[in-house]
């Protein structure tokens, strides 16, 4: 039996090993909750007074923007090395706070390492364009420059990786970062940030290139409203994005929004079924259904719907639910009791709307382990009733039938969110149609893999109520820089564009 004291001792040990100096409690105390216990891991000072932090960040920006980008990349490279050395320590904090199973928590830290590697390469590739000028003796070019302070607001379910996606890219782009982590994951945040601070100190850079401010939505709001923050990169619920987007726009700041998803997969008659079931189970039940890319709607050809239902029930019943630190566990706890209540309410609503629970549907006790555990659940639905349109952050998969492929695409696109979608098919025409302009309207559209588990090399993000932001790989770095168009006249004449003559 693991007691709350054991959990607190584990947290203290990991924090010390990561070099975290715990701040003295402040006026506004913030508890550090754990998904594994009703008792908190500790308490921390929260702040909504960001003047000193943001002045420091602004000052750091003036110096950091002039450090050559490849030298900025050295900092991120060192951070990646430190993450490699401390991977399991940081992962343990993630498990303690969020309940993520060890393998996935380590995967989260690996994602941080991957994005560091990516950002180091990027630090030598922040290129612009040279464009043919219509005027003789002129050169037309586009150049990219550091933007300013980047405020990062992150969600509980990827408590450190999403920050690293932002921080690694922002830092090589020449922008200091100020991080408001989830109030459910302050300790993981402090661990991740302490390692970066170690690299900053070793390389002699200003400490204010990376700062953390702890607190809840009120701390987030203080960051959102401050004109010293050039870009707010906010990850969380659609509700949060609806509040943050207009506030940043009102001061003409930039925002990058990564919000909720309601992701679907289509299983067609030609689908490789064994592979599809494996992909579906990981995407729907992995992380206890608490990923933004979690599969929530499975749209199956009517001829296969019973068969797919039977296979899913068999697979779901074999999923070990339990202590997230145990290597045999595949489904850990939900974040907290409120998540359990939301799970039960969604199941009840689905049944009231005509759904049939094929497997799961209940909260369960796990011997020797605190926390709220939900059975991975499959519910056959008569159609896209109101509950199917909602993102319930729990392992509930709604099973829906379709008759023709266009209808499947329509069902896929019928929700307000637009993050991730998949099709399982061996029919090339269907696969191509699904990822075409007339196909899935999501930021991520996959073929023969599930909706979750993206690699860092591609741009990550979604459309519609998911917010439209893009993070991580590809050319997402443009969001962290300002673009300038330069016209350079190296002639002795002054021809005007469009042939205009003026005197
Ligand atoms: P949440 O919206 O409750 O909180 C997210 C963060 O926003 C927290 O740090 C919170 O303190 C802050 N916040 C909340 N209201 C705010 C406000 N008005 N102003 C400023 N900051 C505010 O989300 P959560 O429960 O932590 O995370 C789950 C949600 O995040 C799900 O909807 C999930 O789909 C989404 N998510 C999206 C992505 C993505 O990349 N699209 C990734 C991870 C999670």
Short mmCIF file of C-alpha atoms and ligand atoms in Angstrom, two decimals:
data_model
loop_
_atom_site.label_atom_id
_atom_site.label_comp_id
_atom_site.label_asym_id
_atom_site.label_seq_id
_atom_site.Cartn_x
_atom_site.Cartn_y
_atom_site.Cartn_z
CA UNK A 1 0.00 0.00 0.00
CA UNK A 2 1.46 3.35 -1.05
CA UNK A 3 0.59 6.04 1.48
CA UNK A 4 0.34 9.80 0.84
CA UNK A 5 3.59 10.14 2.83
CA UNK A 6 5.31 7.68 0.45
CA UNK A 7 4.12 9.76 -2.52
CA UNK A 8 5.34 12.99 -0.91
CA UNK A 9 8.72 11.41 -0.17
CA UNK A 10 9.00 10.26 -3.80
CA UNK A 11 8.16 13.76 -5.03
CA UNK A 12 10.77 15.34 -2.72
CA UNK A 13 13.41 12.87 -3.86
CA UNK A 14 12.77 13.47 -7.58
CA UNK A 15 12.62 17.26 -7.17
CA UNK A 16 15.95 17.27 -5.31
CA UNK A 17 17.58 15.07 -7.96
CA UNK A 18 16.39 17.45 -10.69
CA UNK A 19 17.89 20.44 -8.85
CA UNK A 20 14.59 22.09 -7.86
CA UNK A 21 14.88 24.62 -5.06
CA UNK A 22 11.39 24.75 -3.55
CA UNK A 23 10.21 28.33 -3.01
CA UNK A 24 9.00 29.46 0.40
CA UNK A 25 5.19 29.41 0.58
CA UNK A 26 3.74 32.77 -0.49
CA UNK A 27 0.58 34.62 0.30
CA UNK A 28 -1.50 32.72 -2.25
CA UNK A 29 -0.85 29.08 -1.59
CA UNK A 30 -1.40 26.58 -4.37
CA UNK A 31 -1.74 22.91 -3.54
CA UNK A 32 0.17 20.38 -5.61
CA UNK A 33 -2.40 17.59 -6.09
CA UNK A 34 -1.70 14.00 -7.09
CA UNK A 35 -3.83 11.72 -9.27
CA UNK A 36 -2.80 8.91 -6.93
CA UNK A 37 -4.15 10.34 -3.69
CA UNK A 38 -6.82 12.63 -2.34
CA UNK A 39 -4.05 14.26 -0.27
CA UNK A 40 -1.80 16.84 -1.93
CA UNK A 41 1.91 16.34 -2.54
CA UNK A 42 2.64 19.76 -1.05
CA UNK A 43 1.83 23.43 -1.37
CA UNK A 44 3.50 26.19 -3.35
CA UNK A 45 3.25 29.96 -3.71
CA UNK A 46 1.03 31.16 -6.53
CA UNK A 47 1.38 34.56 -8.09
CA UNK A 48 -0.68 36.92 -10.19
CA UNK A 49 1.82 39.77 -9.85
CA UNK A 50 4.07 39.32 -12.87
CA UNK A 51 5.79 42.73 -13.11
CA UNK A 52 9.25 41.58 -12.04
CA UNK A 53 9.08 38.42 -14.12
CA UNK A 54 8.00 40.21 -17.28
CA UNK A 55 10.45 43.08 -16.91
CA UNK A 56 13.17 40.47 -16.51
CA UNK A 57 11.96 38.56 -19.54
CA UNK A 58 11.84 41.73 -21.64
CA UNK A 59 15.39 42.62 -20.61
CA UNK A 60 16.56 39.08 -21.39
CA UNK A 61 14.94 39.42 -24.82
CA UNK A 62 17.08 42.45 -25.69
CA UNK A 63 20.22 40.38 -25.08
CA UNK A 64 18.97 37.00 -26.32
CA UNK A 65 17.79 38.28 -29.72
CA UNK A 66 21.37 39.29 -30.53
CA UNK A 67 22.90 35.92 -29.65
CA UNK A 68 23.41 34.10 -32.98
CA UNK A 69 20.71 31.49 -33.51
CA UNK A 70 23.15 28.53 -33.72
CA UNK A 71 24.61 29.63 -30.35
CA UNK A 72 21.08 29.76 -28.95
CA UNK A 73 20.82 26.22 -30.27
CA UNK A 74 23.74 25.16 -28.02
CA UNK A 75 21.55 25.91 -25.01
CA UNK A 76 18.76 23.71 -26.32
CA UNK A 77 21.25 20.96 -27.17
CA UNK A 78 22.56 20.99 -23.59
CA UNK A 79 19.00 20.90 -22.29
CA UNK A 80 18.31 17.83 -24.43
CA UNK A 81 21.39 16.12 -22.94
CA UNK A 82 20.20 16.87 -19.41
CA UNK A 83 16.75 15.51 -20.22
CA UNK A 84 18.32 12.29 -21.50
CA UNK A 85 20.26 11.93 -18.23
CA UNK A 86 17.22 12.66 -16.05
CA UNK A 87 14.46 11.13 -18.13
CA UNK A 88 13.02 8.68 -15.60
CA UNK A 89 13.21 11.18 -12.71
CA UNK A 90 11.12 13.75 -14.54
CA UNK A 91 8.77 11.02 -15.81
CA UNK A 92 8.14 9.93 -12.22
CA UNK A 93 6.92 13.43 -11.32
CA UNK A 94 4.57 13.34 -14.33
CA UNK A 95 3.16 10.00 -13.15
CA UNK A 96 2.81 11.22 -9.57
CA UNK A 97 0.89 14.32 -10.55
CA UNK A 98 -1.17 13.23 -13.57
CA UNK A 99 -1.40 9.43 -13.15
CA UNK A 100 0.12 8.81 -16.60
CA UNK A 101 1.60 5.28 -16.79
CA UNK A 102 5.39 5.09 -16.61
CA UNK A 103 5.89 4.09 -20.24
CA UNK A 104 3.81 7.04 -21.46
CA UNK A 105 5.39 9.45 -18.97
CA UNK A 106 8.84 8.48 -20.26
CA UNK A 107 7.47 8.84 -23.79
CA UNK A 108 6.46 12.37 -22.87
CA UNK A 109 10.00 13.22 -21.76
CA UNK A 110 11.33 11.53 -24.93
CA UNK A 111 9.13 13.92 -26.89
CA UNK A 112 10.88 16.80 -25.12
CA UNK A 113 14.25 15.32 -26.13
CA UNK A 114 13.07 14.88 -29.72
CA UNK A 115 11.93 18.47 -29.98
CA UNK A 116 15.27 19.67 -28.56
CA UNK A 117 17.07 17.71 -31.30
CA UNK A 118 14.74 19.23 -33.86
CA UNK A 119 15.22 22.76 -32.52
CA UNK A 120 19.02 22.45 -32.55
CA UNK A 121 18.91 21.67 -36.28
CA UNK A 122 16.39 24.43 -36.78
CA UNK A 123 18.74 26.94 -35.15
CA UNK A 124 20.81 26.79 -38.34
CA UNK A 125 17.82 26.94 -40.68
CA UNK A 126 15.80 30.03 -39.77
CA UNK A 127 15.92 31.06 -43.36
CA UNK A 128 14.09 33.71 -45.33
CA UNK A 129 13.58 34.16 -49.07
CA UNK A 130 15.01 36.26 -51.84
CA UNK A 131 12.29 37.30 -54.28
CA UNK A 132 12.73 38.67 -57.81
CA UNK A 133 12.30 42.46 -57.68
CA UNK A 134 10.47 44.20 -60.54
CA UNK A 135 12.92 47.09 -60.27
CA UNK A 136 16.48 47.10 -61.67
CA UNK A 137 19.24 47.38 -59.06
CA UNK A 138 16.94 46.25 -56.26
CA UNK A 139 16.87 43.19 -54.06
CA UNK A 140 13.68 42.02 -52.40
CA UNK A 141 13.98 39.70 -49.42
CA UNK A 142 12.06 38.30 -46.50
CA UNK A 143 13.88 37.93 -43.19
CA UNK A 144 12.80 36.46 -39.85
CA UNK A 145 13.62 38.02 -36.48
CA UNK A 146 12.98 37.17 -32.83
CA UNK A 147 9.47 38.17 -31.79
CA UNK A 148 9.66 38.91 -28.06
CA UNK A 149 8.60 37.27 -24.82
CA UNK A 150 6.54 34.08 -25.31
CA UNK A 151 3.98 33.23 -22.61
CA UNK A 152 3.21 29.53 -22.46
CA UNK A 153 0.05 28.25 -20.76
CA UNK A 154 -0.12 24.46 -20.61
CA UNK A 155 -2.68 21.76 -19.83
CA UNK A 156 -2.40 18.98 -17.23
CA UNK A 157 -2.39 16.05 -19.63
CA UNK A 158 0.93 16.84 -21.34
CA UNK A 159 2.34 18.74 -18.41
CA UNK A 160 5.93 19.06 -19.67
CA UNK A 161 6.11 18.05 -23.37
CA UNK A 162 3.88 20.84 -24.65
CA UNK A 163 5.99 23.43 -22.83
CA UNK A 164 9.12 21.90 -24.36
CA UNK A 165 7.59 22.05 -27.87
CA UNK A 166 7.16 25.76 -27.32
CA UNK A 167 10.25 26.52 -25.28
CA UNK A 168 12.79 24.70 -27.48
CA UNK A 169 11.53 26.41 -30.63
CA UNK A 170 11.00 29.83 -29.00
CA UNK A 171 14.51 29.80 -27.51
CA UNK A 172 16.27 29.08 -30.81
CA UNK A 173 14.05 31.73 -32.43
CA UNK A 174 15.45 34.27 -29.92
CA UNK A 175 12.46 34.55 -27.57
CA UNK A 176 12.57 34.18 -23.75
CA UNK A 177 9.76 32.06 -22.31
CA UNK A 178 7.50 32.57 -19.30
CA UNK A 179 5.58 29.41 -18.41
CA UNK A 180 2.27 29.17 -16.56
CA UNK A 181 1.95 25.40 -16.15
CA UNK A 182 -1.23 23.55 -15.25
CA UNK A 183 -2.12 23.96 -11.58
CA UNK A 184 -2.37 20.15 -11.56
CA UNK A 185 1.26 19.71 -12.53
CA UNK A 186 3.35 22.43 -10.85
CA UNK A 187 6.01 20.00 -9.60
CA UNK A 188 6.62 18.42 -13.02
CA UNK A 189 6.93 21.94 -14.38
CA UNK A 190 9.45 22.91 -11.74
CA UNK A 191 11.47 19.79 -12.49
CA UNK A 192 11.47 20.42 -16.25
CA UNK A 193 12.34 24.10 -15.81
CA UNK A 194 15.09 23.43 -13.25
CA UNK A 195 16.98 21.29 -15.77
CA UNK A 196 16.77 24.06 -18.36
CA UNK A 197 18.02 26.53 -15.74
CA UNK A 198 21.01 24.24 -15.11
CA UNK A 199 21.87 24.48 -18.81
CA UNK A 200 21.34 28.27 -18.80
CA UNK A 201 23.73 28.66 -15.84
CA UNK A 202 26.37 26.32 -17.28
CA UNK A 203 26.42 28.31 -20.53
CA UNK A 204 26.32 31.74 -18.84
CA UNK A 205 23.07 33.02 -20.36
CA UNK A 206 20.61 35.35 -18.56
CA UNK A 207 18.45 33.27 -16.21
CA UNK A 208 15.34 35.17 -17.33
CA UNK A 209 15.36 33.45 -20.73
CA UNK A 210 13.23 30.82 -18.97
CA UNK A 211 10.89 31.54 -16.06
CA UNK A 212 7.95 29.78 -14.42
CA UNK A 213 4.95 31.43 -12.77
CA UNK A 214 2.71 29.16 -10.71
CA UNK A 215 -1.01 29.49 -10.25
CA UNK A 216 -4.44 28.82 -11.72
CA UNK A 217 -6.45 30.63 -14.40
CA UNK A 218 -5.88 33.98 -12.66
CA UNK A 219 -2.12 33.72 -13.20
CA UNK A 220 -2.84 32.74 -16.80
CA UNK A 221 -5.04 35.79 -17.24
CA UNK A 222 -2.29 38.10 -15.92
CA UNK A 223 0.05 36.70 -18.59
CA UNK A 224 -2.61 36.89 -21.29
CA UNK A 225 -3.39 40.56 -20.66
CA UNK A 226 0.17 41.86 -20.43
CA UNK A 227 1.45 43.76 -23.50
CA UNK A 228 5.03 42.74 -22.63
CA UNK A 229 4.12 39.25 -23.85
CA UNK A 230 4.34 39.15 -27.63
CA UNK A 231 2.91 35.67 -28.13
CA UNK A 232 0.60 33.65 -25.91
CA UNK A 233 0.80 29.96 -26.71
CA UNK A 234 -2.10 28.41 -24.82
CA UNK A 235 -2.97 24.71 -24.62
CA UNK A 236 -6.14 23.53 -22.94
CA UNK A 237 -9.88 23.28 -23.27
CA UNK A 238 -12.01 25.03 -25.87
CA UNK A 239 -13.55 26.94 -22.93
CA UNK A 240 -10.12 28.32 -22.01
CA UNK A 241 -9.39 29.24 -25.66
CA UNK A 242 -12.67 31.12 -25.95
CA UNK A 243 -11.57 33.29 -23.01
CA UNK A 244 -7.92 33.69 -24.01
CA UNK A 245 -8.20 34.30 -27.79
CA UNK A 246 -10.29 37.50 -27.66
CA UNK A 247 -8.31 38.93 -24.72
CA UNK A 248 -5.00 38.60 -26.56
CA UNK A 249 -6.56 39.93 -29.78
CA UNK A 250 -7.94 42.96 -27.89
CA UNK A 251 -4.38 44.14 -27.23
CA UNK A 252 -3.20 43.09 -30.73
CA UNK A 253 -1.00 40.38 -29.25
CA UNK A 254 -0.43 37.12 -31.06
CA UNK A 255 -1.95 33.86 -29.88
CA UNK A 256 -1.30 30.26 -30.73
CA UNK A 257 -4.22 28.15 -29.51
CA UNK A 258 -4.07 24.36 -29.07
CA UNK A 259 -7.47 23.39 -27.73
CA UNK A 260 -9.72 20.38 -27.25
CA UNK A 261 -10.43 17.64 -29.75
CA UNK A 262 -13.25 15.20 -30.50
CA UNK A 263 -11.43 12.82 -32.74
CA UNK A 264 -12.86 10.10 -34.94
CA UNK A 265 -11.60 7.08 -36.86
CA UNK A 266 -13.37 5.44 -39.78
CA UNK A 267 -13.16 1.66 -40.25
CA UNK A 268 -14.04 0.68 -43.82
CA UNK A 269 -14.90 -2.77 -45.24
CA UNK A 270 -11.34 -3.24 -46.57
CA UNK A 271 -9.66 -2.24 -43.27
CA UNK A 272 -6.91 -4.49 -41.88
CA UNK A 273 -9.03 -5.34 -38.85
CA UNK A 274 -6.40 -6.67 -36.47
CA UNK A 275 -4.26 -3.57 -37.01
CA UNK A 276 -7.31 -1.31 -36.76
CA UNK A 277 -8.37 -2.78 -33.41
CA UNK A 278 -4.86 -2.33 -31.99
CA UNK A 279 -4.72 1.25 -33.25
CA UNK A 280 -8.18 2.02 -31.87
CA UNK A 281 -7.51 0.56 -28.43
CA UNK A 282 -4.31 2.57 -27.93
CA UNK A 283 -5.89 5.77 -29.25
CA UNK A 284 -9.12 5.42 -27.23
CA UNK A 285 -7.99 3.86 -23.94
CA UNK A 286 -4.34 4.99 -23.75
CA UNK A 287 -3.60 7.75 -21.21
CA UNK A 288 -7.01 6.77 -19.73
CA UNK A 289 -8.66 8.74 -22.54
CA UNK A 290 -6.97 11.97 -21.46
CA UNK A 291 -5.14 13.05 -24.60
CA UNK A 292 -6.30 15.90 -26.81
CA UNK A 293 -5.92 13.39 -29.66
CA UNK A 294 -7.78 10.57 -27.86
CA UNK A 295 -10.11 8.66 -30.16
CA UNK A 296 -13.66 9.36 -29.02
CA UNK A 297 -15.83 8.39 -32.02
CA UNK A 298 -15.41 5.18 -34.03
CA UNK A 299 -17.31 5.28 -37.32
CA UNK A 300 -17.59 1.74 -38.67
CA UNK A 301 -19.13 0.43 -41.90
CA UNK A 302 -22.50 -1.11 -40.99
CA UNK A 303 -21.39 -4.53 -42.30
CA UNK A 304 -18.60 -4.64 -39.71
CA UNK A 305 -20.04 -2.85 -36.74
CA UNK A 306 -20.96 -5.99 -34.75
CA UNK A 307 -17.65 -7.67 -35.46
CA UNK A 308 -15.68 -4.55 -34.48
CA UNK A 309 -17.79 -4.19 -31.32
CA UNK A 310 -17.09 -7.82 -30.31
CA UNK A 311 -13.34 -7.50 -30.92
CA UNK A 312 -13.16 -4.24 -28.98
CA UNK A 313 -14.98 -5.73 -26.02
CA UNK A 314 -12.50 -8.64 -25.95
CA UNK A 315 -9.50 -6.28 -26.17
CA UNK A 316 -10.88 -3.79 -23.63
CA UNK A 317 -11.57 -6.50 -21.03
CA UNK A 318 -7.91 -7.55 -21.18
CA UNK A 319 -6.57 -4.05 -20.40
CA UNK A 320 -4.88 -3.99 -16.98
CA UNK A 321 -6.16 -1.03 -14.93
CA UNK A 322 -4.07 -0.03 -11.94
CA UNK A 323 -1.03 1.59 -10.38
CA UNK A 324 0.58 3.73 -13.11
CA UNK A 325 4.05 2.94 -11.73
CA UNK A 326 3.53 -0.83 -12.27
CA UNK A 327 5.00 -1.99 -15.58
CA UNK A 328 2.01 -4.25 -16.28
CA UNK A 329 -0.54 -1.41 -16.08
CA UNK A 330 -1.93 0.01 -19.32
CA UNK A 331 -4.72 2.18 -17.87
CA UNK A 332 -3.90 4.44 -14.93
CA UNK A 333 -6.16 6.76 -12.95
CA UNK A 334 -8.06 9.79 -14.17
CA UNK A 335 -6.75 13.16 -13.03
CA UNK A 336 -9.08 13.44 -10.04
CA UNK A 337 -12.51 12.71 -8.57
CA UNK A 338 -14.11 15.45 -10.68
CA UNK A 339 -12.95 13.63 -13.83
CA UNK A 340 -14.61 10.50 -12.47
CA UNK A 341 -17.86 12.38 -11.95
CA UNK A 342 -17.69 13.72 -15.52
CA UNK A 343 -17.08 10.16 -16.80
CA UNK A 344 -20.12 8.79 -14.97
CA UNK A 345 -22.31 11.68 -16.12
CA UNK A 346 -21.30 11.16 -19.76
CA UNK A 347 -22.03 7.42 -19.60
CA UNK A 348 -25.45 8.11 -18.04
CA UNK A 349 -26.24 10.73 -20.66
CA UNK A 350 -25.17 8.42 -23.51
CA UNK A 351 -27.49 5.70 -22.18
CA UNK A 352 -30.32 8.23 -21.82
CA UNK A 353 -29.73 9.21 -25.46
CA UNK A 354 -30.19 5.61 -26.62
CA UNK A 355 -26.65 4.24 -26.25
CA UNK A 356 -25.82 0.66 -25.25
CA UNK A 357 -22.77 0.12 -23.06
CA UNK A 358 -20.85 -2.76 -24.69
CA UNK A 359 -18.11 -2.80 -22.07
CA UNK A 360 -16.97 -0.68 -19.11
CA UNK A 361 -19.04 2.23 -17.92
CA UNK A 362 -18.11 2.20 -14.24
CA UNK A 363 -15.53 3.58 -11.84
CA UNK A 364 -13.50 0.87 -10.14
CA UNK A 365 -11.35 0.58 -7.01
CA UNK A 366 -7.77 -0.53 -7.38
CA UNK A 367 -6.40 -2.34 -4.36
CA UNK A 368 -3.48 -0.56 -2.76
CA UNK A 369 -3.69 2.46 -5.02
CA UNK A 370 -5.48 5.75 -4.40
CA UNK A 371 -7.04 7.69 -7.25
CA UNK A 372 -10.10 7.54 -9.49
CA UNK A 373 -10.08 4.71 -12.02
CA UNK A 374 -12.52 4.43 -14.93
CA UNK A 375 -13.12 1.25 -16.89
CA UNK A 376 -12.31 1.79 -20.57
CA UNK A 377 -15.75 2.03 -22.10
CA UNK A 378 -17.35 1.38 -25.50
CA UNK A 379 -20.89 2.61 -26.10
CA UNK A 380 -22.83 1.78 -29.28
CA UNK A 381 -24.79 4.91 -30.20
CA UNK A 382 -27.83 5.28 -32.46
CA UNK A 383 -26.24 8.39 -34.06
CA UNK A 384 -24.34 11.56 -33.15
CA UNK A 385 -26.52 12.55 -30.19
CA UNK A 386 -25.52 15.61 -28.09
CA UNK A 387 -23.10 13.70 -25.81
CA UNK A 388 -21.15 12.45 -28.85
CA UNK A 389 -20.35 16.07 -29.70
CA UNK A 390 -18.72 16.63 -26.33
CA UNK A 391 -15.11 16.00 -25.35
CA UNK A 392 -15.35 14.07 -22.06
CA UNK A 393 -11.78 13.67 -20.81
CA UNK A 394 -12.10 9.96 -19.98
CA UNK A 395 -11.82 6.61 -21.82
CA UNK A 396 -15.23 6.55 -23.52
CA UNK A 397 -15.46 5.45 -27.15
CA UNK A 398 -18.75 5.98 -29.03
CA UNK A 399 -19.40 3.43 -31.76
CA UNK A 400 -21.35 4.67 -34.79
CA UNK A 401 -22.38 2.98 -38.05
CA UNK A 402 -22.14 4.40 -41.59
CA UNK A 403 -23.36 3.18 -44.96
CA UNK A 404 -21.33 5.06 -47.55
CA UNK A 405 -17.90 6.65 -47.39
CA UNK A 406 -19.07 10.23 -47.93
CA UNK A 407 -21.40 9.81 -44.97
CA UNK A 408 -18.43 8.62 -42.88
CA UNK A 409 -16.49 11.78 -43.79
CA UNK A 410 -19.52 13.90 -42.93
CA UNK A 411 -19.84 12.23 -39.53
CA UNK A 412 -16.12 12.75 -38.96
CA UNK A 413 -16.46 16.48 -39.69
CA UNK A 414 -19.74 17.03 -37.84
CA UNK A 415 -18.22 18.23 -34.55
CA UNK A 416 -17.00 21.74 -33.67
CA UNK A 417 -13.47 20.55 -32.91
CA UNK A 418 -10.99 19.69 -35.67
CA UNK A 419 -7.87 18.11 -34.22
CA UNK A 420 -7.20 14.56 -35.43
CA UNK A 421 -8.84 11.87 -37.57
CA UNK A 422 -7.94 8.47 -39.03
CA UNK A 423 -9.17 6.05 -41.63
CA UNK A 424 -8.44 2.34 -41.62
CA UNK A 425 -8.67 1.06 -45.19
CA UNK A 426 -6.76 -0.82 -47.88
CA UNK A 427 -8.71 1.02 -50.58
CA UNK A 428 -6.32 3.62 -51.96
CA UNK A 429 -9.09 5.80 -53.32
CA UNK A 430 -10.72 5.99 -49.88
CA UNK A 431 -7.41 6.71 -48.18
CA UNK A 432 -6.60 9.52 -50.61
CA UNK A 433 -10.11 10.96 -50.40
CA UNK A 434 -9.93 10.99 -46.60
CA UNK A 435 -6.76 13.12 -46.57
CA UNK A 436 -7.82 15.30 -49.54
CA UNK A 437 -9.42 18.76 -49.53
CA UNK A 438 -12.85 17.08 -49.51
CA UNK A 439 -11.89 14.72 -46.68
CA UNK A 440 -11.29 15.10 -42.96
CA UNK A 441 -11.33 18.77 -41.91
CA UNK A 442 -8.83 18.20 -39.09
CA UNK A 443 -5.26 19.45 -38.60
CA UNK A 444 -4.07 15.84 -38.41
CA UNK A 445 -5.47 13.18 -40.80
CA UNK A 446 -3.97 9.68 -40.70
CA UNK A 447 -4.27 6.45 -42.64
CA UNK A 448 -4.02 3.05 -40.93
CA UNK A 449 -2.80 4.44 -37.61
CA UNK A 450 -4.81 5.88 -34.72
CA UNK A 451 -5.55 9.52 -33.97
CA UNK A 452 -2.99 9.93 -31.17
CA UNK A 453 0.77 9.67 -30.81
CA UNK A 454 2.02 12.31 -33.26
CA UNK A 455 5.74 12.68 -34.02
CA UNK A 456 7.39 16.04 -33.40
CA UNK A 457 8.63 16.48 -36.99
CA UNK A 458 5.23 17.47 -38.38
CA UNK A 459 3.27 20.58 -37.47
CA UNK A 460 0.84 19.77 -34.64
CA UNK A 461 -2.55 21.41 -34.18
CA UNK A 462 -6.15 21.53 -35.27
CA UNK A 463 -8.83 23.55 -36.99
CA UNK A 464 -12.19 25.05 -35.97
CA UNK A 465 -12.72 25.10 -32.19
CA UNK A 466 -9.35 23.39 -31.70
CA UNK A 467 -7.93 26.85 -32.28
CA UNK A 468 -5.96 26.80 -35.53
CA UNK A 469 -2.49 26.90 -33.92
CA UNK A 470 0.47 24.87 -35.13
CA UNK A 471 3.34 23.81 -32.88
CA UNK A 472 6.41 21.63 -32.92
CA UNK A 473 7.89 20.68 -36.31
CA UNK A 474 7.70 21.72 -39.96
CA UNK A 475 7.44 25.52 -40.31
CA UNK A 476 5.61 26.10 -36.99
CA UNK A 477 8.62 28.22 -35.98
CA UNK A 478 7.21 31.10 -38.03
CA UNK A 479 4.72 31.74 -35.18
CA UNK A 480 7.63 32.57 -32.85
CA UNK A 481 9.31 35.13 -35.13
CA UNK A 482 8.41 38.35 -36.85
CA UNK A 483 8.75 38.57 -40.59
CA UNK A 484 10.24 41.60 -42.31
CA UNK A 485 10.19 42.30 -46.03
CA UNK A 486 13.28 44.22 -47.11
CA UNK A 487 13.67 46.14 -50.37
CA UNK A 488 17.29 47.10 -50.90
CA UNK A 489 18.13 49.59 -53.62
CA UNK A 490 21.77 49.25 -54.73
CA UNK A 491 21.36 51.48 -57.83
CA UNK A 492 21.58 55.27 -58.24
CA UNK A 493 18.01 55.55 -59.50
CA UNK A 494 14.74 55.57 -57.56
CA UNK A 495 12.19 53.73 -59.73
CA UNK A 496 8.80 53.39 -58.01
CA UNK A 497 6.87 50.11 -57.93
CA UNK A 498 3.95 49.60 -60.31
CA UNK A 499 5.58 52.15 -62.70
CA UNK A 500 4.27 55.10 -60.67
CA UNK A 501 5.90 58.43 -61.53
CA UNK A 502 6.05 61.15 -58.92
CA UNK A 503 7.68 64.40 -59.96
P1 LIG B 1 -7.90 23.74 -19.00
O1 LIG B 1 -8.47 24.55 -20.11
O2 LIG B 1 -8.73 23.54 -17.79
O3 LIG B 1 -6.54 24.43 -18.49
C1 LIG B 1 -5.43 24.59 -19.34
C2 LIG B 1 -4.55 25.70 -18.86
O4 LIG B 1 -5.21 26.95 -19.06
C3 LIG B 1 -4.23 25.64 -17.35
O5 LIG B 1 -2.89 26.03 -17.17
C4 LIG B 1 -5.19 26.66 -16.76
O6 LIG B 1 -4.76 27.21 -15.55
C5 LIG B 1 -5.21 27.71 -17.86
N1 LIG B 1 -6.42 28.56 -17.92
C6 LIG B 1 -7.70 28.16 -17.74
N2 LIG B 1 -8.53 29.20 -17.94
C7 LIG B 1 -7.75 30.27 -18.27
C8 LIG B 1 -8.02 31.63 -18.59
N3 LIG B 1 -9.27 32.10 -18.62
N4 LIG B 1 -7.00 32.44 -18.87
C9 LIG B 1 -5.73 31.97 -18.86
N5 LIG B 1 -5.41 30.69 -18.55
C10 LIG B 1 -6.41 29.86 -18.25
O7 LIG B 1 -7.45 22.34 -19.62
P2 LIG B 1 -6.92 21.01 -18.89
O8 LIG B 1 -8.05 20.35 -18.17
O9 LIG B 1 -5.67 21.29 -18.14
O10 LIG B 1 -6.49 20.13 -20.16
C11 LIG B 1 -7.38 19.36 -20.90
C12 LIG B 1 -7.82 20.10 -22.17
O11 LIG B 1 -6.68 20.52 -22.92
C13 LIG B 1 -8.60 19.20 -23.10
O12 LIG B 1 -9.65 19.93 -23.68
C14 LIG B 1 -7.58 18.81 -24.15
O13 LIG B 1 -8.11 18.39 -25.37
C15 LIG B 1 -6.80 20.07 -24.27
N6 LIG B 1 -5.46 19.84 -24.83
C16 LIG B 1 -5.23 20.25 -26.11
C17 LIG B 1 -3.99 20.00 -26.70
C18 LIG B 1 -3.71 20.40 -28.12
O14 LIG B 1 -2.54 20.42 -28.48
N7 LIG B 1 -4.69 20.71 -28.94
C19 LIG B 1 -2.98 19.37 -25.96
C20 LIG B 1 -3.26 18.99 -24.65
C21 LIG B 1 -4.50 19.23 -24.10
#
